[in-house]
Coordinates of C-alpha atoms and ligand atoms in Angstrom, one line a residue:
X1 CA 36.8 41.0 20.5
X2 CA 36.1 40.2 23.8
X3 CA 38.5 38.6 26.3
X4 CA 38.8 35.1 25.4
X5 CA 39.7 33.9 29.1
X6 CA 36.5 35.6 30.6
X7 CA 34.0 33.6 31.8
X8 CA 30.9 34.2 29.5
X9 CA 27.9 37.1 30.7
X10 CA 25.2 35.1 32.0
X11 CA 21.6 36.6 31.4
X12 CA 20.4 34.8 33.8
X13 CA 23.1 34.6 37.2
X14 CA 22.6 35.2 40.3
X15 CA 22.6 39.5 40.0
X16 CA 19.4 39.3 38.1
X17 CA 16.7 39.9 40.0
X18 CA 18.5 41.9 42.6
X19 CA 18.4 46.0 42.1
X20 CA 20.1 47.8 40.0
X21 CA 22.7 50.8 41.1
X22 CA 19.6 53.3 40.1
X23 CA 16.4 51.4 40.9
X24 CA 15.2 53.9 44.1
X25 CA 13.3 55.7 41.0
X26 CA 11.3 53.4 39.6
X27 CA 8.6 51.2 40.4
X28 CA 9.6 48.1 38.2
X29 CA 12.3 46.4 37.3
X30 CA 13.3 46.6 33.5
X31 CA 12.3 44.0 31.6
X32 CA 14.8 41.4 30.5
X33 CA 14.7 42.0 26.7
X34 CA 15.7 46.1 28.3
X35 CA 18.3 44.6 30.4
X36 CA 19.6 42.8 27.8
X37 CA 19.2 45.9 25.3
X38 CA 21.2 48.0 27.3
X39 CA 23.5 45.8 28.5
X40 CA 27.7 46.4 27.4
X41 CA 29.2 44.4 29.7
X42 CA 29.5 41.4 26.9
X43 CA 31.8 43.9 25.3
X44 CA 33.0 46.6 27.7
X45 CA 34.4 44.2 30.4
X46 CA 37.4 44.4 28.2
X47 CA 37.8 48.1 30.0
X48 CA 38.0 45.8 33.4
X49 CA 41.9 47.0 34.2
X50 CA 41.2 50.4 33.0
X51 CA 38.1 50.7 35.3
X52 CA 39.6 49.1 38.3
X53 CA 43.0 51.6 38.1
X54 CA 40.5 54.3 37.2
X55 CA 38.8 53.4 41.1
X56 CA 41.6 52.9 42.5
X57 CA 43.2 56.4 41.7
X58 CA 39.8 57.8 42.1
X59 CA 39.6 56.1 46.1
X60 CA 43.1 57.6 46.9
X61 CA 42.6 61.1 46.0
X62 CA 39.0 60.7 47.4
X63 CA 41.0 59.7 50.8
X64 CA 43.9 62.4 50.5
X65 CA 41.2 65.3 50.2
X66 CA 39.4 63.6 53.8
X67 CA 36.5 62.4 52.1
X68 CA 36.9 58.8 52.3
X69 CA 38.9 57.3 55.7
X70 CA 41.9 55.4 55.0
X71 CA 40.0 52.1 56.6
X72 CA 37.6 52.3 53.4
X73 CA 40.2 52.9 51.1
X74 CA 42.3 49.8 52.3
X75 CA 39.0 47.4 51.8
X76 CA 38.3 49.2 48.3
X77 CA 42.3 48.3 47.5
X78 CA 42.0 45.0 49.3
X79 CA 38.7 44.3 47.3
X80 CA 39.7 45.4 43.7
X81 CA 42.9 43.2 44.2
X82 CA 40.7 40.1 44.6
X83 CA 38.4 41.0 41.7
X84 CA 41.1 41.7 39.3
X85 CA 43.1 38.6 39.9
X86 CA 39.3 36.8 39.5
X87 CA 39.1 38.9 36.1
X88 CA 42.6 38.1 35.1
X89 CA 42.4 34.3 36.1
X90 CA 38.9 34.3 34.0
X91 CA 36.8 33.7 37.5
X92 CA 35.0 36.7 37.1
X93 CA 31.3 35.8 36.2
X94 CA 30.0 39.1 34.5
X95 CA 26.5 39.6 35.0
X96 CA 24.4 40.9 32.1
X97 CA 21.9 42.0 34.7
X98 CA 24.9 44.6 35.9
X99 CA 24.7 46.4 32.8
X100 CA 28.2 47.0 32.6
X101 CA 32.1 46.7 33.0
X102 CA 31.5 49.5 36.0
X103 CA 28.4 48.3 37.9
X104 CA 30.0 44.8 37.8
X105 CA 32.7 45.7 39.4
X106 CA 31.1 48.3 41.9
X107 CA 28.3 45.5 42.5
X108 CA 30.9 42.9 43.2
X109 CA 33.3 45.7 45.3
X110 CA 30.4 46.0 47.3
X111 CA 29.8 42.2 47.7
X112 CA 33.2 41.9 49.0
X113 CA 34.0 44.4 51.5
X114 CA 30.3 46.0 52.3
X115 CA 30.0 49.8 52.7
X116 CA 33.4 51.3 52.0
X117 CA 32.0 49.6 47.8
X118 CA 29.4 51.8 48.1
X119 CA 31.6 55.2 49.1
X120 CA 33.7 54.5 45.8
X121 CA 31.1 56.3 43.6
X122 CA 31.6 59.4 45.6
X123 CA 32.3 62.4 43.6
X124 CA 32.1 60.7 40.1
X125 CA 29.8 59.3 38.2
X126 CA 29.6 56.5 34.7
X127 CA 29.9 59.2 32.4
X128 CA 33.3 60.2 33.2
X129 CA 34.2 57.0 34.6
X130 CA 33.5 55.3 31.3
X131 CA 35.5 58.5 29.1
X132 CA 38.4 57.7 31.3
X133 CA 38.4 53.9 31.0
X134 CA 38.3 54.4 27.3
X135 CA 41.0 56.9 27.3
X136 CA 43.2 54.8 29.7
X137 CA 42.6 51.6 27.5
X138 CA 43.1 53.1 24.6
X139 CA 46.6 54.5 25.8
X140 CA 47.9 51.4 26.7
X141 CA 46.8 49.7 23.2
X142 CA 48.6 53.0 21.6
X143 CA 51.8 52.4 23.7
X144 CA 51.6 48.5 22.3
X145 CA 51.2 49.1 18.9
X146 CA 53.6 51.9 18.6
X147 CA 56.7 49.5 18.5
X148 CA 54.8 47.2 16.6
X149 CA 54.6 49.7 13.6
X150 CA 58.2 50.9 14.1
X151 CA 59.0 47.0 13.9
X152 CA 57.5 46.7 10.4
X153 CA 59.2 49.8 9.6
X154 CA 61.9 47.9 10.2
X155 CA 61.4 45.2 8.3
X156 CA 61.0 47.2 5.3
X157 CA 64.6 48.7 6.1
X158 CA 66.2 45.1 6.6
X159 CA 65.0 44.3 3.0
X160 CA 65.2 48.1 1.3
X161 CA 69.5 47.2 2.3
X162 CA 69.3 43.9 0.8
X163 CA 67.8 45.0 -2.3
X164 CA 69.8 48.6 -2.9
X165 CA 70.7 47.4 -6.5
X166 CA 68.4 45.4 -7.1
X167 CA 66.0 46.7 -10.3
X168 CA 62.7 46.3 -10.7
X169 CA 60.2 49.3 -13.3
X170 CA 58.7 52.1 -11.6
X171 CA 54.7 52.2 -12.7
X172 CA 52.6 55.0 -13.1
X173 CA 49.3 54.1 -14.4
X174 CA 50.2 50.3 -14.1
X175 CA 52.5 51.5 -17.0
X176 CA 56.0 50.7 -16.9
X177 CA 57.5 54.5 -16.3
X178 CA 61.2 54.4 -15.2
X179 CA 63.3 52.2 -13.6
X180 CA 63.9 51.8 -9.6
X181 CA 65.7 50.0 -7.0
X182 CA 63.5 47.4 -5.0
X183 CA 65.2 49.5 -2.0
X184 CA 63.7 52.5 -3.3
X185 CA 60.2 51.1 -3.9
X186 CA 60.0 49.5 -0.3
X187 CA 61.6 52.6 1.4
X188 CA 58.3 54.6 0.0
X189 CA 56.2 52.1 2.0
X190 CA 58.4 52.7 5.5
X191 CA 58.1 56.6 4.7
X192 CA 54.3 56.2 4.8
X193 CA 54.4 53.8 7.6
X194 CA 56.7 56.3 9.5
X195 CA 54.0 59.0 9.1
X196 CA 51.8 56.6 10.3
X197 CA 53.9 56.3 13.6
X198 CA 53.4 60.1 13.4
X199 CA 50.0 60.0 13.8
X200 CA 49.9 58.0 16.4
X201 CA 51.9 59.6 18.9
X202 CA 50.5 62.6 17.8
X203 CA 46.8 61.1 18.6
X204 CA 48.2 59.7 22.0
X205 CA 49.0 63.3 23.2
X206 CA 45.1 63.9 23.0
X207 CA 44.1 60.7 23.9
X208 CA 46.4 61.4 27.3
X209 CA 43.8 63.5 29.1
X210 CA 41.9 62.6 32.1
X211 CA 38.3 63.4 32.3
X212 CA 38.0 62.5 35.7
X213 CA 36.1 65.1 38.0
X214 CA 34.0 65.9 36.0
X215 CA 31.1 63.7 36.8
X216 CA 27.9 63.3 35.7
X217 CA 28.3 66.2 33.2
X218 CA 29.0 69.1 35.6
X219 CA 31.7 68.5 38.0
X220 CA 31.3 67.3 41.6
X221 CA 30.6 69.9 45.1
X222 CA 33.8 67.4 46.4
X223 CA 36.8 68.7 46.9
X224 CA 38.4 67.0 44.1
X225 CA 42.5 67.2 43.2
X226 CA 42.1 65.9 39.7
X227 CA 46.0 66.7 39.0
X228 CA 47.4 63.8 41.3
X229 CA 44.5 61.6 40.0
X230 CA 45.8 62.5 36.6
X231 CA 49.3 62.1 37.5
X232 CA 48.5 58.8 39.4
X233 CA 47.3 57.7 36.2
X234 CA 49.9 58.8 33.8
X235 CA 47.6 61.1 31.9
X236 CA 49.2 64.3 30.7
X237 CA 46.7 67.0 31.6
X238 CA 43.0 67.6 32.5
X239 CA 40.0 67.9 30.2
X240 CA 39.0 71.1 30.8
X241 CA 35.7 71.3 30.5
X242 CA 33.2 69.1 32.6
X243 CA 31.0 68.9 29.7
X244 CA 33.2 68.4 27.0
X245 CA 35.2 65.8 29.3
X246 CA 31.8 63.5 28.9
X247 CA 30.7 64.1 25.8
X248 CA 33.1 64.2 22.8
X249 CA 34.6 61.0 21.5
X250 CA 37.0 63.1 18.8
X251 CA 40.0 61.0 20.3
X252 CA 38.5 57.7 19.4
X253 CA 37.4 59.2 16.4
X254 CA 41.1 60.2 15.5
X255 CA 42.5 57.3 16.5
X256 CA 39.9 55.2 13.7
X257 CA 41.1 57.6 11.3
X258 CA 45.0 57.3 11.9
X259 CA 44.3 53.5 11.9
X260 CA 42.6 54.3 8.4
X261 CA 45.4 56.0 6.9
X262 CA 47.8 53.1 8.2
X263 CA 45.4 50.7 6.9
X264 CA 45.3 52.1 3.5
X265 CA 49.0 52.5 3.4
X266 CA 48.6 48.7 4.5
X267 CA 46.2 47.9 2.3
X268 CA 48.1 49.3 -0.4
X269 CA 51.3 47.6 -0.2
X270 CA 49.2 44.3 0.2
X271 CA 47.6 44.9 -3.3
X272 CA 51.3 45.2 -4.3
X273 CA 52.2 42.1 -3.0
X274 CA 48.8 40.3 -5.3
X275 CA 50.3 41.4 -8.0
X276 CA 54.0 41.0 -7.6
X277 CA 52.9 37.9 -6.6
X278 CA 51.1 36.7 -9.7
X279 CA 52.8 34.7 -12.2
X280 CA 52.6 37.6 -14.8
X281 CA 54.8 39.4 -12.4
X282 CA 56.5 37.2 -10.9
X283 CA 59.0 39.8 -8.6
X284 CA 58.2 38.3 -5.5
X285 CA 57.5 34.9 -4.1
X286 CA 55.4 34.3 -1.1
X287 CA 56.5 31.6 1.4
X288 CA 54.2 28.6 1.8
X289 CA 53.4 29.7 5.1
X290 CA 51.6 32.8 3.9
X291 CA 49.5 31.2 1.0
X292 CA 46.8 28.7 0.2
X293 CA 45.8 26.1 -2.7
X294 CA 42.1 25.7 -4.2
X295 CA 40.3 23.2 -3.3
X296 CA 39.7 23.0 -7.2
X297 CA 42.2 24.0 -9.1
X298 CA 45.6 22.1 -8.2
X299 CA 48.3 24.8 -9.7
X300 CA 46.7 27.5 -8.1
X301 CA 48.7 29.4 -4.4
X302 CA 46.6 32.4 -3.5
X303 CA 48.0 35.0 -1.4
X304 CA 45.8 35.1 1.2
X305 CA 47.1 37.2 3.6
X306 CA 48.0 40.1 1.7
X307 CA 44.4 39.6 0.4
X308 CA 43.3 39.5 4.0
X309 CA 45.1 42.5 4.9
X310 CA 43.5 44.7 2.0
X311 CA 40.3 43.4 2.6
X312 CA 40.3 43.6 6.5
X313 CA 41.2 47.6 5.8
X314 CA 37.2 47.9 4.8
X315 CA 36.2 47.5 8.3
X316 CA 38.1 50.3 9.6
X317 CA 37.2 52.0 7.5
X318 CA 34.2 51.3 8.5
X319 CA 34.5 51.6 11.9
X320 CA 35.7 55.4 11.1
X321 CA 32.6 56.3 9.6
X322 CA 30.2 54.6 12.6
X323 CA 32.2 56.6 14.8
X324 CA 31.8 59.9 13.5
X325 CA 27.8 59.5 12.3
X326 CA 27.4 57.8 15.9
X327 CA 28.6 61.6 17.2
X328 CA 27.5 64.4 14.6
X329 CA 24.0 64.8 16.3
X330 CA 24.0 64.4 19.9
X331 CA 23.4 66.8 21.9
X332 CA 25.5 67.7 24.5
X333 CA 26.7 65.9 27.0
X334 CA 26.9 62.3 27.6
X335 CA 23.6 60.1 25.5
X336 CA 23.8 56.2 25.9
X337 CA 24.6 56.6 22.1
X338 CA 28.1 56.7 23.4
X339 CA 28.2 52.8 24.4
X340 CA 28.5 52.2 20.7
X341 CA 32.0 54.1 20.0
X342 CA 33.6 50.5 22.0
X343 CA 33.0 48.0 19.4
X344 CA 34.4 50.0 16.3
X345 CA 37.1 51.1 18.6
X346 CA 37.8 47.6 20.0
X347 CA 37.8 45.7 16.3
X348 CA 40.0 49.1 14.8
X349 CA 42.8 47.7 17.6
X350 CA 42.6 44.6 17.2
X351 CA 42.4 44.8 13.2
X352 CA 45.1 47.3 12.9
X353 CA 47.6 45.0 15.0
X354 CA 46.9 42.2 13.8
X355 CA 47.6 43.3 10.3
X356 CA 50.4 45.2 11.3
X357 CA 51.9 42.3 13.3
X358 CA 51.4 39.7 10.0
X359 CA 52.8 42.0 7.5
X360 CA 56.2 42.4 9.3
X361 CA 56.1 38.9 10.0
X362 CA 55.9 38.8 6.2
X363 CA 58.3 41.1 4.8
X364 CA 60.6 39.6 7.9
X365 CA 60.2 36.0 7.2
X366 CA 57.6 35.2 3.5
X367 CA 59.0 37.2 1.2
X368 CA 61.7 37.0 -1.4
X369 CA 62.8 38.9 -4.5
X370 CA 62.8 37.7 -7.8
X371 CA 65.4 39.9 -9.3
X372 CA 65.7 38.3 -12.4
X373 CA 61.9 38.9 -13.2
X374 CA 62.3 42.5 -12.1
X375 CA 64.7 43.5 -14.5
X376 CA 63.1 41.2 -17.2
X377 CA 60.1 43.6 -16.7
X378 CA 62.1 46.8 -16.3
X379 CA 63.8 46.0 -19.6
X380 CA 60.7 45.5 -21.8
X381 CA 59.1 48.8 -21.3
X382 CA 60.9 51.3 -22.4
X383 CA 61.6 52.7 -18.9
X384 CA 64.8 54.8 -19.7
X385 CA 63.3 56.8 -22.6
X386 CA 63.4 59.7 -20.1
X387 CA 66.8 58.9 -19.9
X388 CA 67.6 59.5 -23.4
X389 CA 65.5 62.7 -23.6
X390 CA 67.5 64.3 -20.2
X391 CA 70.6 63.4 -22.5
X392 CA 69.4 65.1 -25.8
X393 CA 68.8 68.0 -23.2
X394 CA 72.1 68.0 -21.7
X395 CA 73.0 68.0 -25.8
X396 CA 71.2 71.4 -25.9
X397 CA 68.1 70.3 -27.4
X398 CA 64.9 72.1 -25.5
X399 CA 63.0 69.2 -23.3
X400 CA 59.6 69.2 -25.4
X401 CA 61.6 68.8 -28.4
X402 CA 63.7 65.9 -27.1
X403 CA 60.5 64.4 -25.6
X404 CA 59.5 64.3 -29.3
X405 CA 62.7 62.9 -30.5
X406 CA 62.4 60.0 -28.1
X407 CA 59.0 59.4 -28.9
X408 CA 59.4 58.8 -32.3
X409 CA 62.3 56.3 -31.7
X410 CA 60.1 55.1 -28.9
X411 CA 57.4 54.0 -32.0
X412 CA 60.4 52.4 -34.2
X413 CA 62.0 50.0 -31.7
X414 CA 58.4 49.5 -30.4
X415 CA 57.3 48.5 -33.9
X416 CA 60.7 46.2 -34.2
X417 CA 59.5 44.7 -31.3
X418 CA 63.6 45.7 -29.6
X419 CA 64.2 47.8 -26.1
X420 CA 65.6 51.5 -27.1
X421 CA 69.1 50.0 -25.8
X422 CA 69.0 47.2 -28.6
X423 CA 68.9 49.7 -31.0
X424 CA 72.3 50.7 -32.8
X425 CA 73.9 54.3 -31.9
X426 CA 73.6 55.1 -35.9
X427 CA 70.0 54.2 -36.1
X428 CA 69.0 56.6 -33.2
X429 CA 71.5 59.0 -34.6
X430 CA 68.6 58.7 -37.2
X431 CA 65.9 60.2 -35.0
X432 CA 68.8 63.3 -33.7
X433 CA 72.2 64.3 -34.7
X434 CA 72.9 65.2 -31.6
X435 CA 72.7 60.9 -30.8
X436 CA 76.5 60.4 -30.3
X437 CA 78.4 56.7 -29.4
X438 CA 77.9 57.5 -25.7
X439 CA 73.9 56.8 -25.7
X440 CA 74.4 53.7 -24.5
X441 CA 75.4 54.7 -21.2
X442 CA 72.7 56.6 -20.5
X443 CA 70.3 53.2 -21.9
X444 CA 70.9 51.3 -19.0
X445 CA 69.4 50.6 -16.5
X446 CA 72.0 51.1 -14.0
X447 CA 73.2 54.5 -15.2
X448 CA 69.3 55.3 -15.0
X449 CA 69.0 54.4 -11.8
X450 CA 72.3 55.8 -10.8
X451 CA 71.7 59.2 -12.0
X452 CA 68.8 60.0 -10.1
X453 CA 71.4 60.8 -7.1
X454 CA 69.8 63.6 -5.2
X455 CA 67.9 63.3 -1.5
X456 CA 65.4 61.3 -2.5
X457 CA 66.2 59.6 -5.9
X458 CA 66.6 56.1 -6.6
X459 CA 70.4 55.8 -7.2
X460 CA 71.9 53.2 -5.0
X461 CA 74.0 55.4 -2.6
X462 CA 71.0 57.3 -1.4
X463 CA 68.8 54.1 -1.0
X464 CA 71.4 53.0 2.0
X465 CA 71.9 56.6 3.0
X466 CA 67.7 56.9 3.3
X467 CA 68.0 53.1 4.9
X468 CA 70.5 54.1 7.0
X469 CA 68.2 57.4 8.0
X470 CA 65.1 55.1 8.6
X471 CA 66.6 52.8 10.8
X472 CA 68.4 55.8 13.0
X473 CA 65.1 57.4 13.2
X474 CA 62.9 54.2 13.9
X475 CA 66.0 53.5 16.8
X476 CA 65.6 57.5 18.0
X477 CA 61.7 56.4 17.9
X478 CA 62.8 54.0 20.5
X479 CA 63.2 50.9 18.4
X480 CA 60.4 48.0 17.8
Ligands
LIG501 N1 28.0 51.7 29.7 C1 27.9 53.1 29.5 C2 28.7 53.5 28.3 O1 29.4 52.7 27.7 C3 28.6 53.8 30.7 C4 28.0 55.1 31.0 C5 26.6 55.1 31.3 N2 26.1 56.4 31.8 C6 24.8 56.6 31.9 N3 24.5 57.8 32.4 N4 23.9 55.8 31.6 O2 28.7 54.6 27.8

């Protein structure tokens, strides 16, 4: 969760002891179990870049509106180059003792080029400081992970056009229904994954707002230009509202509950995956590279990751829910409560992409179709009785009459132990004289499949048209 190439918080280096950044007011030093307590810099550090462009923009409008001289401002940018090259090179030795990501890097400002460190604070204060680190952050991770999902999209396209024709049954209830193209089926998942993408650049749009300015929780007596700190920064707009600005959390809170939906979606395709998987099924076989043996039972290749995938969704899930009960009762503005949003927010990033990354790597690379086994399946079930009641119908015969017809032939092939299409024309002619020589056409599974040839059915044609669609949007998106 935290950055791997950081040098590790140290309890114990050489800040402790020294003063904190609000110490003036008390008589004693907190303890170090309090220190340690309050500390987020084990975690927050990982705002570091967000924090140091935050300062920077922060220093330059401070020195366009005459409050800070151009000589501190180039120290402060001379200083903050040093420190993030010591961040980025893993140098940086965070100190617990510092509390967090910002007094660490204020502290060691300060350290570096005296005075002009200590006129950076000017005008702001943690509370917006840390909303806009998150924000900024969080941005960036958005603007990473949106080509991400657009390249699994894709993924699902490459194979939907491989498999136009292929079929495999169509379930409800787990129960074979009717039949479908294996195009069809994975073009559902890229629809949902494609709302997901949605979401997300929806969520970025509120994300995109810089609380800067408004200080501690009421705004600053400076003479502040937030708009060229905002558009220094890339943000879209101001929060406006000082209070608000510092208190709510609703875009990390959206952001956990996009991830959610795109999880489940995730989650859902991966239980998919088990099951085609198993040998009962048998549609789809993983690659090696994807499974595992038992350490027990020789014959046995698990699907681990799509396991992994579904089961990782829990924590965001998870991480949704701490989010919100961490801000249904606080007063407003800013409570320390807020440190705790970073965490859930952190591990719903990393989760999210990581299981987005490995399922397109997946459906890419791991997975192939067992055709044969689909239409084994498809053929057992009786998934074009629907197809022979829509052709009593077209006959004349009302649908709830034809749905009985069916039925009852449904029962007698079922009790022979045959598919409806092994059964002679003159023995269904049995259950309906309106049964002619031509039911057979209707039977199969192609002209099932072909049939349904509307915006949005399963026929082959619009499988590559909706392909075609998916991959001219996900390229209008701006491509993985
Ligand atoms: N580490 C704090 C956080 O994550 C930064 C803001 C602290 N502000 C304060 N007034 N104590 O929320």
């Amino acid at each position: 969760m935290t950055d791997p190439k950081a040098a590790p918080a140290d309890p114990k280096d050489g800040s402790s002891g020294q003063a904190s950044a609000w110490s003036g007011r008390f008589a004693e030093p907190v303890s170090e179990r309090v220190a340690r307590f309050q500390a987020s810099v084990g975690f927050d550090r990982r705002l570091a870049e967000a924090d140091i462009d935050g300062s920077l923009a922060h220093a330059r409008m401070l020195t366009r509106v005459g409050v800070l001289s151009s000589g501190d401002l180039a120290a402060i940018e001379r200083g903050m180059a040093t420190l993030r090259e010591d961040i980025r090179a893993g140098r940086y030795a965070w100190s617990v003792a510092d509390e967090d990501v910002h007094f660490n890097i204020e502290k060691r400002l300060t350290a570096l080029v005296g005075d002009a460190g200590k006129r950076l604070h000017t005008g702001r204060s943690r509370n917006d400081q840390v909303a806009t680190d998150v924000r900024l952050w969080l941005r960036r991770e958005i603007d990473a992970l949106a080509p991400r999902l657009r390249a699994l999209r894709l993924a699902l396209v490459s194979l939907a056009e491989r498999h136009t024709d292929t079929i495999l049954p169509g379930y409800t209830h787990l129960q074979v229904a009717q039949p479908v193209t294996f195009g069809h089926h994975l073009l559902a998942y890229e629809a949902m994954f494609a709302r997901d993408s949605e979401r997300l650049a929806d969520c970025r749009r509120r994300v995109n707002r810089l609380p800067l300015g408004s200080a501690a929780l009421a705004g600053t007596s400076f003479p502040i230009d937030r708009e060229s700190v905002a558009r220094e920064l890339g943000f879209d707009s101001l929060c406006p509202n000082s209070l608000d600005a510092v208190a709510d959390r609703d875009f990390a809170i959206e952001f956990a509950a996009f991830a959610s939906i795109a999880m489940m979606h995730l989650s859902r395709f991966a239980e998919e995956l088990v099951l085609w998987s198993s040998p009962r099924f048998g549609f789809v076989r993983l690659s090696d590279r994807y499974c595992t043996g038992s350490s027990i039972m020789p014959q046995k290749k698990n699907p681990d990751v799509p396991e992994l995938v579904r089961g990782k969704s829990a924590r965001v899930f998870g991480h949704l829910a701490a989010l919100l009960v961490l801000m249904k009762a606080q007063p407003l503005t800013y409570n320390k409560d807020n440190q705790e949003d970073k965490e859930p927010l952190f591990d719903t990033v990393d989760t999210l992409v990581d299981c987005v990354e490995i399922t397109a790597d997946l459906v890419a690379n791991g997975l192939e179709a067992v055709p044969a086994r689909m239409r084994e399946a498809a053929s057992e079930g009786y998934a074009t009785a629907t197809d022979l009641a829509d052709y009593l119908v077209r006959k004349g015969l009302p649908f709830r009459d034809a749905h009985e017809v069916v039925a009852r032939a449904v029962r007698a092939a079922e009790s022979r132990g045959v598919d409806l299409a092994r059964l002679p024309a003159d023995e269904l002619a049995a259950y309906s004289p309106l049964i002619g020589a031509d039911v057979h056409d209707v039977l199969t599974l192609e002209g099932s499949v072909a049939s349904r040839d509307h915006p949005g059915g399963t026929a082959p044609r619009r499988v590559r048209e909706a392909a075609a669609a998916a991959r001219a949007a996900i390229a209008a998106e701006g491509g993985p």
